[in-house]
Amino acid sequence: MASMAKLDWMSYKETVDTGEAIMFIPIGALEQHGPHMSMNPDVLIPEAIAEGVTNLLDNAMVAPPIAYGYKSQQQSGGGNHLPGTTSLDGATLTQTVRDIIKEFARHGIRKIVLMNGHFENSMFVVEGIDLAIRELRWDGIKDINVMILSYWDFVNEPTIERLYPDGFTGWDIEHGGVLETSLMLYLYPDLVNIDKIVDHPPAIFPPYDMFPVDPALTPASGTLSSAKNATREKGEILMDVCVNGIAKSVKEKFQ
Amino acid sequence: MASMAKLDWMSYKETVDTGEAIMFIPIGALEQHGPHMSMNPDVLIPEAIAEGVTNLLDNAMVAPPIAYGYKSQQQSGGGNHLPGTTSLDGATLTQTVRDIIKEFARHGIRKIVLMNGHFENSMFVVEGIDLAIRELRWDGIKDINVMILSYWDFVNEPTIERLYPDGFTGWDIEHGGVLETSLMLYLYPDLVNIDKIVDHPPAIFPPYDMFPVDPALTPASGTLSSAKNATREKGEILMDVCVNGIAKSVKEKFQ
Amino acid sequence: MASMAKLDWMSYKETVDTGEAIMFIPIGALEQHGPHMSMNPDVLIPEAIAEGVTNLLDNAMVAPPIAYGYKSQQQSGGGNHLPGTTSLDGATLTQTVRDIIKEFARHGIRKIVLMNGHFENSMFVVEGIDLAIRELRWDGIKDINVMILSYWDFVNEPTIERLYPDGFTGWDIEHGGVLETSLMLYLYPDLVNIDKIVDHPPAIFPPYDMFPVDPALTPASGTLSSAKNATREKGEILMDVCVNGIAKSVKEKFQ
Amino acid sequence: MASMAKLDWMSYKETVDTGEAIMFIPIGALEQHGPHMSMNPDVLIPEAIAEGVTNLLDNAMVAPPIAYGYKSQQQSGGGNHLPGTTSLDGATLTQTVRDIIKEFARHGIRKIVLMNGHFENSMFVVEGIDLAIRELRWDGIKDINVMILSYWDFVNEPTIERLYPDGFTGWDIEHGGVLETSLMLYLYPDLVNIDKIVDHPPAIFPPYDMFPVDPALTPASGTLSSAKNATREKGEILMDVCVNGIAKSVKEKFQ
Amino acid sequence: MASMAKLDWMSYKETVDTGEAIMFIPIGALEQHGPHMSMNPDVLIPEAIAEGVTNLLDNAMVAPPIAYGYKSQQQSGGGNHLPGTTSLDGATLTQTVRDIIKEFARHGIRKIVLMNGHFENSMFVVEGIDLAIRELRWDGIKDINVMILSYWDFVNEPTIERLYPDGFTGWDIEHGGVLETSLMLYLYPDLVNIDKIVDHPPAIFPPYDMFPVDPALTPASGTLSSAKNATREKGEILMDVCVNGIAKSVKEKFQ
Amino acid sequence: MASMAKLDWMSYKETVDTGEAIMFIPIGALEQHGPHMSMNPDVLIPEAIAEGVTNLLDNAMVAPPIAYGYKSQQQSGGGNHLPGTTSLDGATLTQTVRDIIKEFARHGIRKIVLMNGHFENSMFVVEGIDLAIRELRWDGIKDINVMILSYWDFVNEPTIERLYPDGFTGWDIEHGGVLETSLMLYLYPDLVNIDKIVDHPPAIFPPYDMFPVDPALTPASGTLSSAKNATREKGEILMDVCVNGIAKSVKEKFQ
């Protein structure tokens, strides 16, 4: 079923009227990801995962992604000072999430999964969910359930050990590294140019943030760890573990 | 060149640093368009036109579209009460436009074209442009130029006469009619099912609007005029006249 | 009955308590209208029409007008760069409309007519109505009905042919032209100085807008078409057709 | 000169271009004022005073009043629960004031007088001024000066003793009492019906406010003190002392 | 009982579940108060009074104070241009009040007392209360009661005569004067240095305000009247009259 | 020096005028922390640490804490459904941070440290910093530097190993556990009742969040891990490592 936007409205209505429909909303960003990759992995990856998950579920659909996200932070995305990175104010993202959830609820959807692909989005999306649920409650709609997840949280320990045999340093500095590059190699190989990968040690940051950022702390490539060890095969493994893990969780909660 | 999001950030930076880059931002909607068509023509069509135009220009790029738009109005989109139609509050759309323009300006872009595909968006986009220019001015950036257009305004009189031999009733009630269906037949034939076209006379509305809307005024199909006479060929003609007309205007203003 | 503000509150309460009261809210602008006319036609005209309409109805009142409107657009008002034009941000207008509708609803009014006199206001007023109806719904008030209209949409074809024997070029470029000047000559002749009318061909605009505007595209007078053919008699005809047409529509919907 | 809105824009521009123009903006409310009076004294009185003051000054103009104000408070206006009283949220009033000041500054005005006629408005107007000055500063405009006053603060001690021989109990409970009724009898006798004046002792309130208000604390008339002793002559005296006092202050600061 | 924040949540819940709990919220400011005193009297004093009052009541608690308030006004606090004074925009204060009231109501609290210590806060706090009550109503909570008071309004005439034998000039210019200094001498003598008191005549202001302020109108000390006559004893008297008066009012309304 | 609010404004001004002043702003929350502890550790701890740090620095001060924070999340604070927890909307917190930073900058402060004590605050504080820096830039202030930190990020590996000999499960589920309880035992032993500590295994959460939350996932105590092993000595160690680590970082960046 996959794309909700590709349905005509009457077919969509039929699905919603079953009372069982699940809507996935990918939330990404337009953000630099190093010289070797396009600037849209944060939206393409969760969209692809959402499509994968919907194939394993009944009555599940993927809404058009929210393609712009919250400002890139230096310790998780290199910083919002870099060219190409194109971000929203927090309130803008929050209101977008709020509005869209409320509209799907108006249609009759009661099960929504927000699939996040950009580290910095989480709290503003959480606030958007909270505001939507509040306003829906004011409208007498009290039976909506919203799941929010970041896909990398479904990469389990065995997979991490398999993919990072030399040790894993945390999802935050995976920006433009093995995780995202492998997934893009698997999903959109045309958007990766492995010859341009810059091999550098993981970025090291102090236990605080400075504003304005000191650009010198971000590696010149814009990536926070090296994608040198990224492969299409790792991308497939990651895709599998995320799609299956998320599908399992969604089934448990929603079906 | 086309998609800005598909570039890596260093290639993007090179283009921007020429000082001649032009950024196209398609702005659409997620809105029912009758039982015969998907719900995304308002975003797919301006995106396709933008891509067509950039092929005729140097240093031109298309940004990820704004995929959700302002609330559908009964006399131009059937109304926002219909399932499937998924809209933003006006302030949300305005702030999204404001934020994105400001970010491109931060990168160094000074020539921006907002390509609208959803009738109801215009004024909220205009406000977003105005706020962006105001804040950029506060930041000392006073040389930005933003063009806003709705693609159908480039369909000239000869084309209208050719495509609507029985008379043309205005762009507003073209919702889901010949214009959009022909373009979709040309661009995305898989998203149109001509067997499901409902042939009905053009919707007739009083010279005022009521809120809440009276659903009975919207044809049951959700379209405001019949798509019966839509053809792939008309879509090609429309595409040509829009792409060429817009390219000409952009060149005149920006190159 | 006419002016609501001129009533004492107990008389007002009596009218509202009939359950049949209709409130007209004129919404205008403070905007240059050429060297031959005051800057308030967009508020004086809809207010006068509203008063005319209420004379034909029972229990109908006119609220104090919203005297400042949305930013003048070049293709319909000359542009917001001109001195004298004094406009609100879109959100300010939207919230004003929202607040006022909610207050009248609190009093017990369930029938409201927003009478617009400024082209650029429409969408921000629509958003204000939508927000008001939403919040009233949260307060358990679900039986309010709001009509919005722009008075010129009630000038029918026969009248257009009679008033524009040389052809009609659209309401948008009527700014400061025959329509508004005739109405002002009829309603407030002291605010028009026909000796200062600048006779110029209709303004010609490209099928797009630029921001910041190019001031050279607006005729030096600030008007978009010539008021040379404006007369008091045409004003009377326009007044009649608008008052009667609107009264008829309001009766049909509300009485 | 008086009304700015009655000028054509070129005449207005001439005045502004002197660099000496002073703009008065009356700020009122739509609020019940007892059974003996219309609901618009808070806007009509400061507007009339502003007109009176401009007659004593050069290059001074009165802008269209802000006709809706902040919510009526029980201890100064009877409370916002009463029918007829039609108020704005604080943020709406603040943004309106901000927007209008900024627009006049854009025209070139540097001397603005906000003439308040509604007790409850003051702080939200102050905030609007502060935001306007801040944003104008961001635009490089640092020489604007804004005066804000409530006209009753110009009623000096000798006048108070003359008008209230039995003792004066404070401006806050003058709501619908001698001050406003006398001024309306002088300015707009048709909007006062002295036969309907309710003679009651001054309202007595505790040293705190409760929300929601206890309606029983507001006299049934809606007035907070009796207008029985109001006369046209007192209105003339008040008008004189306000007009002359304000003119003197404005001259000192601005000329 | 006093401090709510010092309770563990289960003890708090027990109190709230009695249905009789009263929550006091002190609202202050961080504002210069002359060279002889710390910058926090506007928050310390109402907090101390609230604690005093809760000792006389059952089930009463004091919430953490709102420590930052609205912008200092020249005629009541010297003006917001002075160093040290650290203020919020009006909307920020309003939203803070709204959010906190709503949260206490969610817990089950139905009796709230906002104890104001900063003249300029009042109207923005009132708006916050109004918005909270509105949104709680949307949530079906219609039995909440909020009292708002400024503690000085409980200083009765006999006390004023006793403390100001030479005449009292109004609470507004008491900024940093006898009232606040005496209370601080009684409550926090370490935060007062009487040797640094500047003895000057009461500030004199015109019957209007100018923005930006003319700094010369504020006495160089930042105080608006002299604290020379302040004593610890007067502080104790003031404390007594406020605590007892407020406790009496709260009991009447809430117990 | 410590508390900024305890200074008189002239002493404060002197410190600021050195050009070397550093302002610490503690940001906390009012949040349940289990049955054994008060609800204010998130504000008391960072305030105490800030005071400790300022003792090691010159010209450093602590501003009054922001005592209310963002909504408690289930996986890091038990969830915002629990009584006692009293939170702000995201936008309210963001605007508070923005306003306060701007005010300190207006005074002349150029070095600010935001010391966070509540996990959920971070991103909304970051947004507040970003907005403040943006608006200060519009005011021509471009040399401000803001550090943001959460104190637990200064607890280094050796300390973690020493304090959690049985293994450390992450800061997020430390809510009400050993870290916070030990610090409170050291700083405010009166606010901890070790007899009420509930010993339970660490909370286990799925790799996603649900809204509304399922209350059953939060341990009945409200804590996410057991505080059984908390001691005053551990609190002292934590205090030392945080104070010294932060002082070192601040010196490096600011002195």
CSV table of N, CA, C and O in Angstrom, one decimal, chain F residues 90-147:
chain,number,residue,atom,x,y,z
F,90,GLY,N,7.0,24.0,25.3
F,90,GLY,CA,8.3,24.2,24.7
F,90,GLY,C,8.6,25.7,24.4
F,90,GLY,O,9.6,26.2,24.7
F,91,ALA,N,7.6,26.3,23.7
F,91,ALA,CA,7.8,27.7,23.3
F,91,ALA,C,7.9,28.6,24.5
F,91,ALA,O,8.7,29.6,24.4
F,92,THR,N,7.3,28.3,25.6
F,92,THR,CA,7.4,29.2,26.8
F,92,THR,C,8.8,29.1,27.3
F,92,THR,O,9.4,30.2,27.6
F,93,LEU,N,9.4,27.9,27.4
F,93,LEU,CA,10.7,27.8,27.9
F,93,LEU,C,11.7,28.5,26.9
F,93,LEU,O,12.6,29.2,27.4
F,94,THR,N,11.5,28.3,25.7
F,94,THR,CA,12.4,28.9,24.7
F,94,THR,C,12.4,30.4,24.8
F,94,THR,O,13.5,31.0,24.8
F,95,GLN,N,11.2,31.0,24.9
F,95,GLN,CA,11.1,32.4,24.9
F,95,GLN,C,11.7,33.0,26.2
F,95,GLN,O,12.3,34.0,26.3
F,96,THR,N,11.5,32.2,27.3
F,96,THR,CA,12.1,32.7,28.6
F,96,THR,C,13.7,32.7,28.5
F,96,THR,O,14.3,33.7,28.9
F,97,VAL,N,14.2,31.7,27.9
F,97,VAL,CA,15.7,31.7,27.8
F,97,VAL,C,16.1,32.8,26.8
F,97,VAL,O,17.1,33.5,27.1
F,98,ARG,N,15.4,33.0,25.7
F,98,ARG,CA,15.7,34.0,24.8
F,98,ARG,C,15.7,35.4,25.5
F,98,ARG,O,16.6,36.2,25.4
F,99,ASP,N,14.6,35.7,26.2
F,99,ASP,CA,14.5,37.0,26.8
F,99,ASP,C,15.6,37.3,27.8
F,99,ASP,O,16.1,38.4,27.9
F,100,ILE,N,15.9,36.3,28.6
F,100,ILE,CA,16.8,36.5,29.7
F,100,ILE,C,18.2,36.7,29.2
F,100,ILE,O,19.0,37.6,29.6
F,101,ILE,N,18.6,35.9,28.2
F,101,ILE,CA,19.9,36.1,27.6
F,101,ILE,C,20.0,37.5,27.0
F,101,ILE,O,21.1,38.2,27.1
F,102,LYS,N,19.0,37.9,26.3
F,102,LYS,CA,19.0,39.3,25.6
F,102,LYS,C,19.2,40.4,26.7
F,102,LYS,O,19.9,41.4,26.4
F,103,GLU,N,18.5,40.2,27.8
F,103,GLU,CA,18.6,41.2,28.8
F,103,GLU,C,20.0,41.3,29.4
F,103,GLU,O,20.6,42.4,29.6
F,104,PHE,N,20.6,40.2,29.7
F,104,PHE,CA,22.0,40.2,30.2
F,104,PHE,C,22.9,40.8,29.2
F,104,PHE,O,23.8,41.6,29.5
F,105,ALA,N,22.7,40.5,27.9
F,105,ALA,CA,23.5,41.1,26.9
F,105,ALA,C,23.3,42.6,26.9
F,105,ALA,O,24.3,43.4,26.6
F,106,ARG,N,22.1,43.1,27.0
F,106,ARG,CA,21.8,44.5,27.1
F,106,ARG,C,22.7,45.2,28.2
F,106,ARG,O,23.2,46.3,28.0
F,107,HIS,N,22.8,44.5,29.3
F,107,HIS,CA,23.6,45.0,30.4
F,107,HIS,C,25.1,45.1,30.1
F,107,HIS,O,25.8,45.9,30.7
F,108,GLY,N,25.5,44.3,29.2
F,108,GLY,CA,26.9,44.3,28.8
F,108,GLY,C,27.6,43.0,29.0
F,108,GLY,O,28.8,42.8,28.7
F,109,ILE,N,26.9,42.0,29.5
F,109,ILE,CA,27.4,40.6,29.7
F,109,ILE,C,27.7,40.0,28.3
F,109,ILE,O,26.8,40.1,27.4
F,110,ARG,N,28.8,39.4,28.2
F,110,ARG,CA,29.1,38.7,26.9
F,110,ARG,C,29.5,37.2,27.1
F,110,ARG,O,29.7,36.5,26.1
F,111,LYS,N,29.5,36.8,28.3
F,111,LYS,CA,29.8,35.4,28.6
F,111,LYS,C,28.7,34.8,29.5
F,111,LYS,O,28.6,35.2,30.6
F,112,ILE,N,28.0,33.8,28.9
F,112,ILE,CA,26.9,33.3,29.6
F,112,ILE,C,27.0,31.8,29.6
F,112,ILE,O,27.4,31.1,28.6
F,113,VAL,N,26.7,31.2,30.8
F,113,VAL,CA,26.7,29.7,30.9
F,113,VAL,C,25.3,29.3,31.4
F,113,VAL,O,24.9,29.6,32.5
F,114,LEU,N,24.7,28.5,30.5
F,114,LEU,CA,23.4,27.9,30.9
F,114,LEU,C,23.6,26.5,31.5
F,114,LEU,O,24.1,25.6,30.8
F,115,MET,N,23.3,26.4,32.8
F,115,MET,CA,23.6,25.2,33.4
F,115,MET,C,22.3,24.4,33.6
F,115,MET,O,21.4,24.7,34.5
F,116,ASN,N,22.1,23.4,32.9
F,116,ASN,CA,20.9,22.6,32.8
F,116,ASN,C,20.9,21.5,33.8
F,116,ASN,O,21.9,20.7,34.0
F,117,GLY,N,19.7,21.3,34.5
F,117,GLY,CA,19.6,20.3,35.5
F,117,GLY,C,18.4,19.3,35.1
F,117,GLY,O,18.1,18.4,35.9
F,118,HIS,N,17.8,19.5,34.0
F,118,HIS,CA,16.6,18.7,33.6
F,118,HIS,C,16.8,18.2,32.2
F,118,HIS,O,16.8,19.0,31.2
F,119,PHE,N,16.9,16.9,32.1
F,119,PHE,CA,17.2,16.3,30.8
F,119,PHE,C,16.4,16.8,29.6
F,119,PHE,O,16.9,17.1,28.5
F,120,GLU,N,15.1,17.0,29.8
F,120,GLU,CA,14.2,17.4,28.8
F,120,GLU,C,14.3,18.8,28.3
F,120,GLU,O,13.8,19.2,27.2
F,121,ASN,N,15.0,19.6,29.0
F,121,ASN,CA,15.1,21.0,28.7
F,121,ASN,C,16.0,21.3,27.5
F,121,ASN,O,15.8,22.3,26.7
F,122,SER,N,17.0,20.5,27.2
F,122,SER,CA,18.1,20.9,26.4
F,122,SER,C,17.7,21.5,25.1
F,122,SER,O,18.2,22.6,24.7
F,123,MET,N,16.9,20.9,24.3
F,123,MET,CA,16.7,21.4,22.9
F,123,MET,C,15.9,22.7,22.9
F,123,MET,O,16.2,23.6,22.1
F,124,PHE,N,15.0,22.9,23.9
F,124,PHE,CA,14.3,24.1,23.9
F,124,PHE,C,15.1,25.3,24.4
F,124,PHE,O,14.9,26.4,24.1
F,125,VAL,N,16.1,24.9,25.2
F,125,VAL,CA,17.1,25.9,25.7
F,125,VAL,C,18.0,26.3,24.5
F,125,VAL,O,18.3,27.5,24.3
F,126,VAL,N,18.4,25.3,23.8
F,126,VAL,CA,19.3,25.5,22.6
F,126,VAL,C,18.5,26.5,21.6
F,126,VAL,O,19.1,27.4,21.1
F,127,GLU,N,17.2,26.2,21.4
F,127,GLU,CA,16.5,27.1,20.5
F,127,GLU,C,16.4,28.5,21.1
F,127,GLU,O,16.5,29.5,20.4
F,128,GLY,N,16.2,28.6,22.4
F,128,GLY,CA,16.2,30.0,23.1
F,128,GLY,C,17.5,30.7,22.9
F,128,GLY,O,17.6,31.9,22.6
F,129,ILE,N,18.6,30.0,23.0
F,129,ILE,CA,20.0,30.6,22.7
F,129,ILE,C,20.0,31.0,21.3
F,129,ILE,O,20.5,32.2,21.0
F,130,ASP,N,19.6,30.2,20.4
F,130,ASP,CA,19.7,30.5,19.0
F,130,ASP,C,18.9,31.8,18.6
F,130,ASP,O,19.4,32.7,17.9
F,131,LEU,N,17.7,31.9,19.2
F,131,LEU,CA,16.9,33.1,18.9
F,131,LEU,C,17.5,34.3,19.6
F,131,LEU,O,17.5,35.4,19.0
F,132,ALA,N,18.1,34.1,20.7
F,132,ALA,CA,18.7,35.3,21.4
F,132,ALA,C,19.9,35.8,20.6
F,132,ALA,O,20.0,37.0,20.4
F,133,ILE,N,20.7,34.9,20.2
F,133,ILE,CA,21.9,35.3,19.4
F,133,ILE,C,21.5,36.0,18.1
F,133,ILE,O,22.0,37.0,17.7
F,134,ARG,N,20.4,35.4,17.5
F,134,ARG,CA,19.9,36.0,16.2
F,134,ARG,C,19.4,37.5,16.5
F,134,ARG,O,19.8,38.4,15.7
F,135,GLU,N,18.6,37.7,17.5
F,135,GLU,CA,18.1,39.0,17.8
F,135,GLU,C,19.2,40.0,18.2
F,135,GLU,O,19.1,41.2,17.9
F,136,LEU,N,20.1,39.5,19.0
F,136,LEU,CA,21.2,40.3,19.4
F,136,LEU,C,22.0,40.8,18.2
F,136,LEU,O,22.5,41.9,18.1
F,137,ARG,N,22.2,39.8,17.3
F,137,ARG,CA,22.9,40.2,16.0
F,137,ARG,C,22.2,41.3,15.3
F,137,ARG,O,22.8,42.2,14.8
F,138,TRP,N,20.8,41.2,15.3
F,138,TRP,CA,20.1,42.3,14.7
F,138,TRP,C,20.3,43.6,15.4
F,138,TRP,O,20.1,44.7,14.8
F,139,ASP,N,20.6,43.5,16.6
F,139,ASP,CA,20.9,44.7,17.4
F,139,ASP,C,22.4,45.1,17.4
F,139,ASP,O,22.8,46.0,18.1
F,140,GLY,N,23.1,44.4,16.5
F,140,GLY,CA,24.5,44.8,16.4
F,140,GLY,C,25.5,44.2,17.4
F,140,GLY,O,26.6,44.5,17.4
F,141,ILE,N,24.9,43.3,18.2
F,141,ILE,CA,25.8,42.6,19.3
F,141,ILE,C,26.2,41.3,18.7
F,141,ILE,O,25.4,40.4,18.6
F,142,LYS,N,27.4,41.2,18.4
F,142,LYS,CA,27.9,40.0,17.7
F,142,LYS,C,29.0,39.2,18.4
F,142,LYS,O,29.6,38.3,17.9
F,143,ASP,N,29.3,39.7,19.6
F,143,ASP,CA,30.4,39.1,20.3
F,143,ASP,C,30.0,38.4,21.6
F,143,ASP,O,30.8,38.1,22.5
F,144,ILE,N,28.7,37.9,21.6
F,144,ILE,CA,28.3,37.2,22.8
F,144,ILE,C,28.6,35.7,22.6
F,144,ILE,O,28.6,35.2,21.5
F,145,ASN,N,28.9,35.1,23.7
F,145,ASN,CA,29.2,33.6,23.7
F,145,ASN,C,28.4,32.9,24.8
F,145,ASN,O,28.5,33.3,25.9
F,146,VAL,N,27.7,31.9,24.4
F,146,VAL,CA,26.9,31.2,25.3
F,146,VAL,C,27.3,29.7,25.4
F,146,VAL,O,27.4,29.1,24.3
F,147,MET,N,27.6,29.3,26.6
F,147,MET,CA,27.9,27.9,26.8
F,147,MET,C,26.7,27.2,27.4
F,147,MET,O,26.0,27.8,28.2
